[in-house]
PDB file of C-alpha atoms in Angstrom:
ATOM      1  CA  MET H   1    -139.463 -53.272  -4.635  1.00  0.00           C
ATOM      2  CA  ALA H   2    -137.743 -52.742  -8.033  1.00  0.00           C
ATOM      3  CA  LEU H   3    -139.404 -49.355  -8.235  1.00  0.00           C
ATOM      4  CA  GLU H   4    -137.893 -48.389  -4.888  1.00  0.00           C
ATOM      5  CA  GLY H   5    -134.465 -49.504  -6.116  1.00  0.00           C
ATOM      6  CA  ILE H   6    -134.807 -47.378  -9.225  1.00  0.00           C
ATOM      7  CA  ARG H   7    -135.991 -44.394  -7.174  1.00  0.00           C
ATOM      8  CA  SER H   8    -133.107 -44.893  -4.788  1.00  0.00           C
ATOM      9  CA  LYS H   9    -130.670 -45.108  -7.699  1.00  0.00           C
ATOM     10  CA  MET H  10    -132.202 -41.957  -9.267  1.00  0.00           C
ATOM     11  CA  GLN H  11    -131.881 -40.124  -5.967  1.00  0.00           C
ATOM     12  CA  GLN H  12    -128.271 -41.250  -5.649  1.00  0.00           C
ATOM     13  CA  LEU H  13    -127.558 -40.097  -9.203  1.00  0.00           C
ATOM     14  CA  ARG H  14    -129.168 -36.718  -8.448  1.00  0.00           C
ATOM     15  CA  VAL H  15    -126.997 -36.298  -5.365  1.00  0.00           C
ATOM     16  CA  GLU H  16    -123.862 -37.273  -7.292  1.00  0.00           C
ATOM     17  CA  SER H  17    -124.860 -34.974 -10.144  1.00  0.00           C
ATOM     18  CA  ASP H  18    -125.400 -32.048  -7.754  1.00  0.00           C
ATOM     19  CA  ALA H  19    -122.062 -32.728  -6.055  1.00  0.00           C
ATOM     20  CA  ALA H  20    -120.308 -32.870  -9.413  1.00  0.00           C
ATOM     21  CA  GLN H  21    -121.941 -29.604 -10.482  1.00  0.00           C
ATOM     22  CA  LEU H  22    -120.825 -27.897  -7.243  1.00  0.00           C
ATOM     23  CA  LYS H  23    -117.285 -29.184  -7.756  1.00  0.00           C
ATOM     24  CA  VAL H  24    -117.278 -27.889 -11.363  1.00  0.00           C
ATOM     25  CA  GLU H  25    -118.426 -24.458 -10.163  1.00  0.00           C
ATOM     26  CA  GLU H  26    -115.824 -24.416  -7.401  1.00  0.00           C
ATOM     27  CA  LEU H  27    -113.024 -25.384  -9.779  1.00  0.00           C
ATOM     28  CA  THR H  28    -114.191 -22.851 -12.362  1.00  0.00           C
ATOM     29  CA  ALA H  29    -114.060 -20.101  -9.732  1.00  0.00           C
ATOM     30  CA  LYS H  30    -110.611 -21.249  -8.644  1.00  0.00           C
ATOM     31  CA  VAL H  31    -109.367 -21.252 -12.251  1.00  0.00           C
ATOM     32  CA  LYS H  32    -110.742 -17.737 -12.739  1.00  0.00           C
ATOM     33  CA  SER H  33    -109.029 -16.574  -9.552  1.00  0.00           C
ATOM     34  CA  LEU H  34    -105.702 -18.076 -10.604  1.00  0.00           C
ATOM     35  CA  GLU H  35    -106.022 -16.587 -14.083  1.00  0.00           C
ATOM     36  CA  GLN H  36    -106.562 -13.151 -12.513  1.00  0.00           C
ATOM     37  CA  GLU H  37    -103.578 -13.701 -10.258  1.00  0.00           C
ATOM     38  CA  ASN H  38    -101.525 -14.793 -13.273  1.00  0.00           C
ATOM     39  CA  LEU H  39    -102.587 -11.632 -15.145  1.00  0.00           C
ATOM     40  CA  ALA H  40    -101.517  -9.506 -12.178  1.00  0.00           C
ATOM     41  CA  LYS H  41     -98.120 -11.255 -12.135  1.00  0.00           C
ATOM     42  CA  GLU H  42     -97.716 -10.685 -15.870  1.00  0.00           C
ATOM     43  CA  GLN H  43     -98.508  -7.007 -15.360  1.00  0.00           C
ATOM     44  CA  GLU H  44     -95.957  -6.884 -12.556  1.00  0.00           C
ATOM     45  CA  ILE H  45     -93.396  -8.497 -14.896  1.00  0.00           C
ATOM     46  CA  THR H  46     -94.142  -5.851 -17.527  1.00  0.00           C
ATOM     47  CA  SER H  47     -93.808  -3.100 -14.945  1.00  0.00           C
ATOM     48  CA  LEU H  48     -90.517  -4.490 -13.627  1.00  0.00           C
ATOM     49  CA  THR H  49     -89.193  -4.902 -17.163  1.00  0.00           C
ATOM     50  CA  HIS H  50     -90.018  -1.272 -17.891  1.00  0.00           C
ATOM     51  CA  LYS H  51     -88.376  -0.195 -14.631  1.00  0.00           C
ATOM     52  CA  ASN H  52     -85.351  -2.311 -15.527  1.00  0.00           C
ATOM     53  CA  GLN H  53     -85.063  -0.589 -18.920  1.00  0.00           C
ATOM     54  CA  THR H  54     -85.424   2.829 -17.296  1.00  0.00           C
ATOM     55  CA  LEU H  55     -82.697   2.002 -14.784  1.00  0.00           C
ATOM     56  CA  GLU H  56     -80.395   0.764 -17.554  1.00  0.00           C
ATOM     57  CA  THR H  57     -80.947   4.034 -19.417  1.00  0.00           C
ATOM     58  CA  ASP H  58     -80.215   5.973 -16.227  1.00  0.00           C
ATOM     59  CA  ILE H  59     -77.022   3.992 -15.713  1.00  0.00           C
ATOM     60  CA  GLU H  60     -75.889   4.733 -19.261  1.00  0.00           C
ATOM     61  CA  LYS H  61     -76.587   8.442 -18.737  1.00  0.00           C
ATOM     62  CA  LEU H  62     -74.756   8.403 -15.420  1.00  0.00           C
ATOM     63  CA  GLU H  63     -71.795   6.559 -16.888  1.00  0.00           C
ATOM     64  CA  HIS H  64     -71.697   9.063 -19.735  1.00  0.00           C
ATOM     65  CA  SER H  65     -71.869  11.946 -17.237  1.00  0.00           C
ATOM     66  CA  HIS H  66     -69.244  10.214 -15.130  1.00  0.00           C
ATOM     67  CA  GLY H  67     -66.908  10.001 -18.107  1.00  0.00           C
ATOM     68  CA  GLU H  68     -67.504  13.655 -18.946  1.00  0.00           C
ATOM     69  CA  MET H  69     -66.874  14.665 -15.356  1.00  0.00           C
ATOM     70  CA  LYS H  70     -63.647  12.716 -15.260  1.00  0.00           C
ATOM     71  CA  ARG H  71     -62.491  14.453 -18.441  1.00  0.00           C
ATOM     72  CA  GLU H  72     -63.474  17.828 -17.011  1.00  0.00           C
ATOM     73  CA  VAL H  73     -61.661  17.082 -13.763  1.00  0.00           C
ATOM     74  CA  ASP H  74     -58.557  16.088 -15.705  1.00  0.00           C
ATOM     75  CA  GLN H  75     -58.732  19.255 -17.819  1.00  0.00           C
ATOM     76  CA  THR H  76     -59.342  21.591 -14.895  1.00  0.00           C
ATOM     77  CA  GLY H  77     -56.881  19.971 -12.520  1.00  0.00           C
ATOM     78  CA  ARG H  78     -54.935  23.269 -12.295  1.00  0.00           C
ATOM     79  CA  ASP H  79     -57.674  25.142 -10.512  1.00  0.00           C
ATOM     80  CA  SER H  80     -57.987  23.538  -7.059  1.00  0.00           C
ATOM     81  CA  SER H  81     -61.366  25.035  -6.068  1.00  0.00           C
ATOM     82  CA  GLN H  82     -62.930  24.013  -9.350  1.00  0.00           C
ATOM     83  CA  ASN H  83     -61.169  20.682  -9.076  1.00  0.00           C
ATOM     84  CA  GLU H  84     -62.632  20.078  -5.610  1.00  0.00           C
ATOM     85  CA  ALA H  85     -66.149  20.907  -6.870  1.00  0.00           C
ATOM     86  CA  MET H  86     -65.693  18.523  -9.747  1.00  0.00           C
ATOM     87  CA  GLN H  87     -64.395  15.818  -7.410  1.00  0.00           C
ATOM     88  CA  ARG H  88     -67.491  16.231  -5.223  1.00  0.00           C
ATOM     89  CA  ARG H  89     -69.751  16.102  -8.255  1.00  0.00           C
ATOM     90  CA  LEU H  90     -67.885  13.052  -9.555  1.00  0.00           C
ATOM     91  CA  GLN H  91     -68.262  11.342  -6.197  1.00  0.00           C
ATOM     92  CA  ILE H  92     -71.992  12.099  -6.170  1.00  0.00           C
ATOM     93  CA  LEU H  93     -72.351  10.715  -9.697  1.00  0.00           C
ATOM     94  CA  GLU H  94     -70.424   7.593  -8.738  1.00  0.00           C
ATOM     95  CA  GLU H  95     -72.683   7.092  -5.711  1.00  0.00           C
ATOM     96  CA  GLU H  96     -75.761   7.610  -7.904  1.00  0.00           C
ATOM     97  CA  ALA H  97     -74.379   5.105 -10.411  1.00  0.00           C
ATOM     98  CA  GLU H  98     -73.789   2.569  -7.626  1.00  0.00           C
ATOM     99  CA  GLU H  99     -77.326   3.116  -6.322  1.00  0.00           C
ATOM    100  CA  ALA H 100     -78.782   2.759  -9.824  1.00  0.00           C
ATOM    101  CA  ASP H 101     -76.760  -0.426 -10.313  1.00  0.00           C
ATOM    102  CA  LYS H 102     -78.030  -1.777  -6.989  1.00  0.00           C
ATOM    103  CA  ASN H 103     -81.620  -0.940  -8.004  1.00  0.00           C
ATOM    104  CA  LEU H 104     -81.053  -2.685 -11.323  1.00  0.00           C
ATOM    105  CA  ARG H 105     -79.831  -5.859  -9.615  1.00  0.00           C
ATOM    106  CA  GLU H 106     -82.813  -5.805  -7.225  1.00  0.00           C
ATOM    107  CA  THR H 107     -85.215  -5.271 -10.120  1.00  0.00           C
ATOM    108  CA  ASN H 108     -83.634  -8.151 -12.044  1.00  0.00           C
ATOM    109  CA  ASP H 109     -83.976 -10.389  -8.967  1.00  0.00           C
ATOM    110  CA  LYS H 110     -87.634  -9.435  -8.595  1.00  0.00           C
ATOM    111  CA  LEU H 111     -88.184 -10.062 -12.294  1.00  0.00           C
ATOM    112  CA  ARG H 112     -86.677 -13.546 -12.033  1.00  0.00           C
ATOM    113  CA  GLN H 113     -88.775 -14.336  -8.957  1.00  0.00           C
ATOM    114  CA  THR H 114     -91.914 -13.094 -10.674  1.00  0.00           C
ATOM    115  CA  ASP H 115     -91.138 -15.211 -13.744  1.00  0.00           C
ATOM    116  CA  VAL H 116     -90.816 -18.276 -11.511  1.00  0.00           C
ATOM    117  CA  LYS H 117     -94.098 -17.483  -9.765  1.00  0.00           C
ATOM    118  CA  ALA H 118     -95.863 -16.876 -13.071  1.00  0.00           C
ATOM    119  CA  GLY H 119     -94.695 -20.277 -14.310  1.00  0.00           C
ATOM    120  CA  HIS H 120     -95.923 -21.872 -11.095  1.00  0.00           C
ATOM    121  CA  TYR H 121     -99.349 -20.255 -11.437  1.00  0.00           C
ATOM    122  CA  GLU H 122     -99.599 -21.252 -15.079  1.00  0.00           C
ATOM    123  CA  ARG H 123     -98.980 -24.875 -14.102  1.00  0.00           C
ATOM    124  CA  LYS H 124    -101.625 -24.590 -11.382  1.00  0.00           C
ATOM    125  CA  VAL H 125    -104.134 -23.179 -13.869  1.00  0.00           C
ATOM    126  CA  GLN H 126    -103.434 -26.036 -16.280  1.00  0.00           C
ATOM    127  CA  ALA H 127    -103.883 -28.623 -13.539  1.00  0.00           C
ATOM    128  CA  LEU H 128    -107.140 -27.051 -12.388  1.00  0.00           C
ATOM    129  CA  GLU H 129    -108.448 -26.805 -15.928  1.00  0.00           C
ATOM    130  CA  SER H 130    -107.680 -30.485 -16.405  1.00  0.00           C
ATOM    131  CA  ALA H 131    -109.495 -31.344 -13.151  1.00  0.00           C
ATOM    132  CA  ARG H 132    -112.423 -29.170 -14.208  1.00  0.00           C
ATOM    133  CA  ASP H 133    -112.613 -30.965 -17.557  1.00  0.00           C
ATOM    134  CA  GLN H 134    -112.641 -34.335 -15.782  1.00  0.00           C
ATOM    135  CA  TRP H 135    -115.446 -33.187 -13.492  1.00  0.00           C
ATOM    136  CA  GLU H 136    -117.402 -31.901 -16.485  1.00  0.00           C
ATOM    137  CA  GLU H 137    -117.022 -35.298 -18.177  1.00  0.00           C
ATOM    138  CA  LYS H 138    -118.252 -37.031 -15.004  1.00  0.00           C
ATOM    139  CA  TYR H 139    -121.157 -34.615 -14.843  1.00  0.00           C
ATOM    140  CA  GLU H 140    -122.107 -35.345 -18.438  1.00  0.00           C
ATOM    141  CA  GLU H 141    -121.889 -39.102 -17.794  1.00  0.00           C
ATOM    142  CA  MET H 142    -124.045 -38.769 -14.677  1.00  0.00           C
ATOM    143  CA  SER H 143    -126.583 -36.679 -16.622  1.00  0.00           C
ATOM    144  CA  LYS H 144    -126.781 -39.384 -19.299  1.00  0.00           C
ATOM    145  CA  LYS H 145    -127.182 -42.101 -16.657  1.00  0.00           C
ATOM    146  CA  TYR H 146    -129.852 -40.054 -14.945  1.00  0.00           C
ATOM    147  CA  ALA H 147    -131.754 -39.580 -18.207  1.00  0.00           C
ATOM    148  CA  GLN H 148    -131.485 -43.298 -18.958  1.00  0.00           C
ATOM    149  CA  VAL H 149    -132.715 -44.316 -15.492  1.00  0.00           C
ATOM    150  CA  LYS H 150    -135.521 -41.789 -15.738  1.00  0.00           C
ATOM    151  CA  LYS H 151    -136.530 -43.244 -19.096  1.00  0.00           C
ATOM    152  CA  GLU H 152    -136.439 -46.770 -17.647  1.00  0.00           C
ATOM    153  CA  LEU H 153    -138.588 -45.626 -14.736  1.00  0.00           C
ATOM    154  CA  GLU H 154    -141.142 -44.070 -17.087  1.00  0.00           C
ATOM    155  CA  GLU H 155    -141.231 -47.267 -19.165  1.00  0.00           C
ATOM    156  CA  PHE H 156    -141.607 -49.310 -15.993  1.00  0.00           C
ATOM    157  CA  GLN H 157    -144.424 -47.068 -14.815  1.00  0.00           C
ATOM    158  CA  LEU H 158    -146.154 -47.484 -18.187  1.00  0.00           C
ATOM    159  CA  GLU H 159    -145.803 -51.242 -17.930  1.00  0.00           C
ATOM    160  CA  ILE H 160    -147.217 -51.188 -14.407  1.00  0.00           C
ATOM    161  CA  GLY H 161    -150.001 -48.908 -15.574  1.00  0.00           C
ATOM    162  CA  ASN H 162    -150.830 -51.279 -18.417  1.00  0.00           C
ATOM    163  CA  ILE H 163    -151.024 -54.250 -16.007  1.00  0.00           C
TER     164      ILE H 163
END
């Protein structure tokens, strides 16, 4: 009867140990997935930062060109046909500057959103790593209990064998 209880307890410990191992594997896979997702978000942040810098450089160039065009328009105001061409070019440059500014704002918004998401995923990864560590501790405890019960069973079997 005691032997059956020990066997039952060993079987229960095996089942719990297997369940804990499956949970550890599942959480490890989830952590890996989130880390990959986090890496992708960091790469996206880098890409958006680079795009942001490029757009800022473009805006500076356009503003410089805009200033030059305004000076040229002012200097060549006497010649109406040349003045009209310069006005058209100035208008185009202003429109391009507005578009570049709009793109810059959109890129900055995306960058902020990506930063928020990256922070969220980092917190998720930390929480999952903590859960994984807890499951690993439980698994180790269950393994120790299993080894102890197994040892007790072997001793009990020896005692029964000696009787």
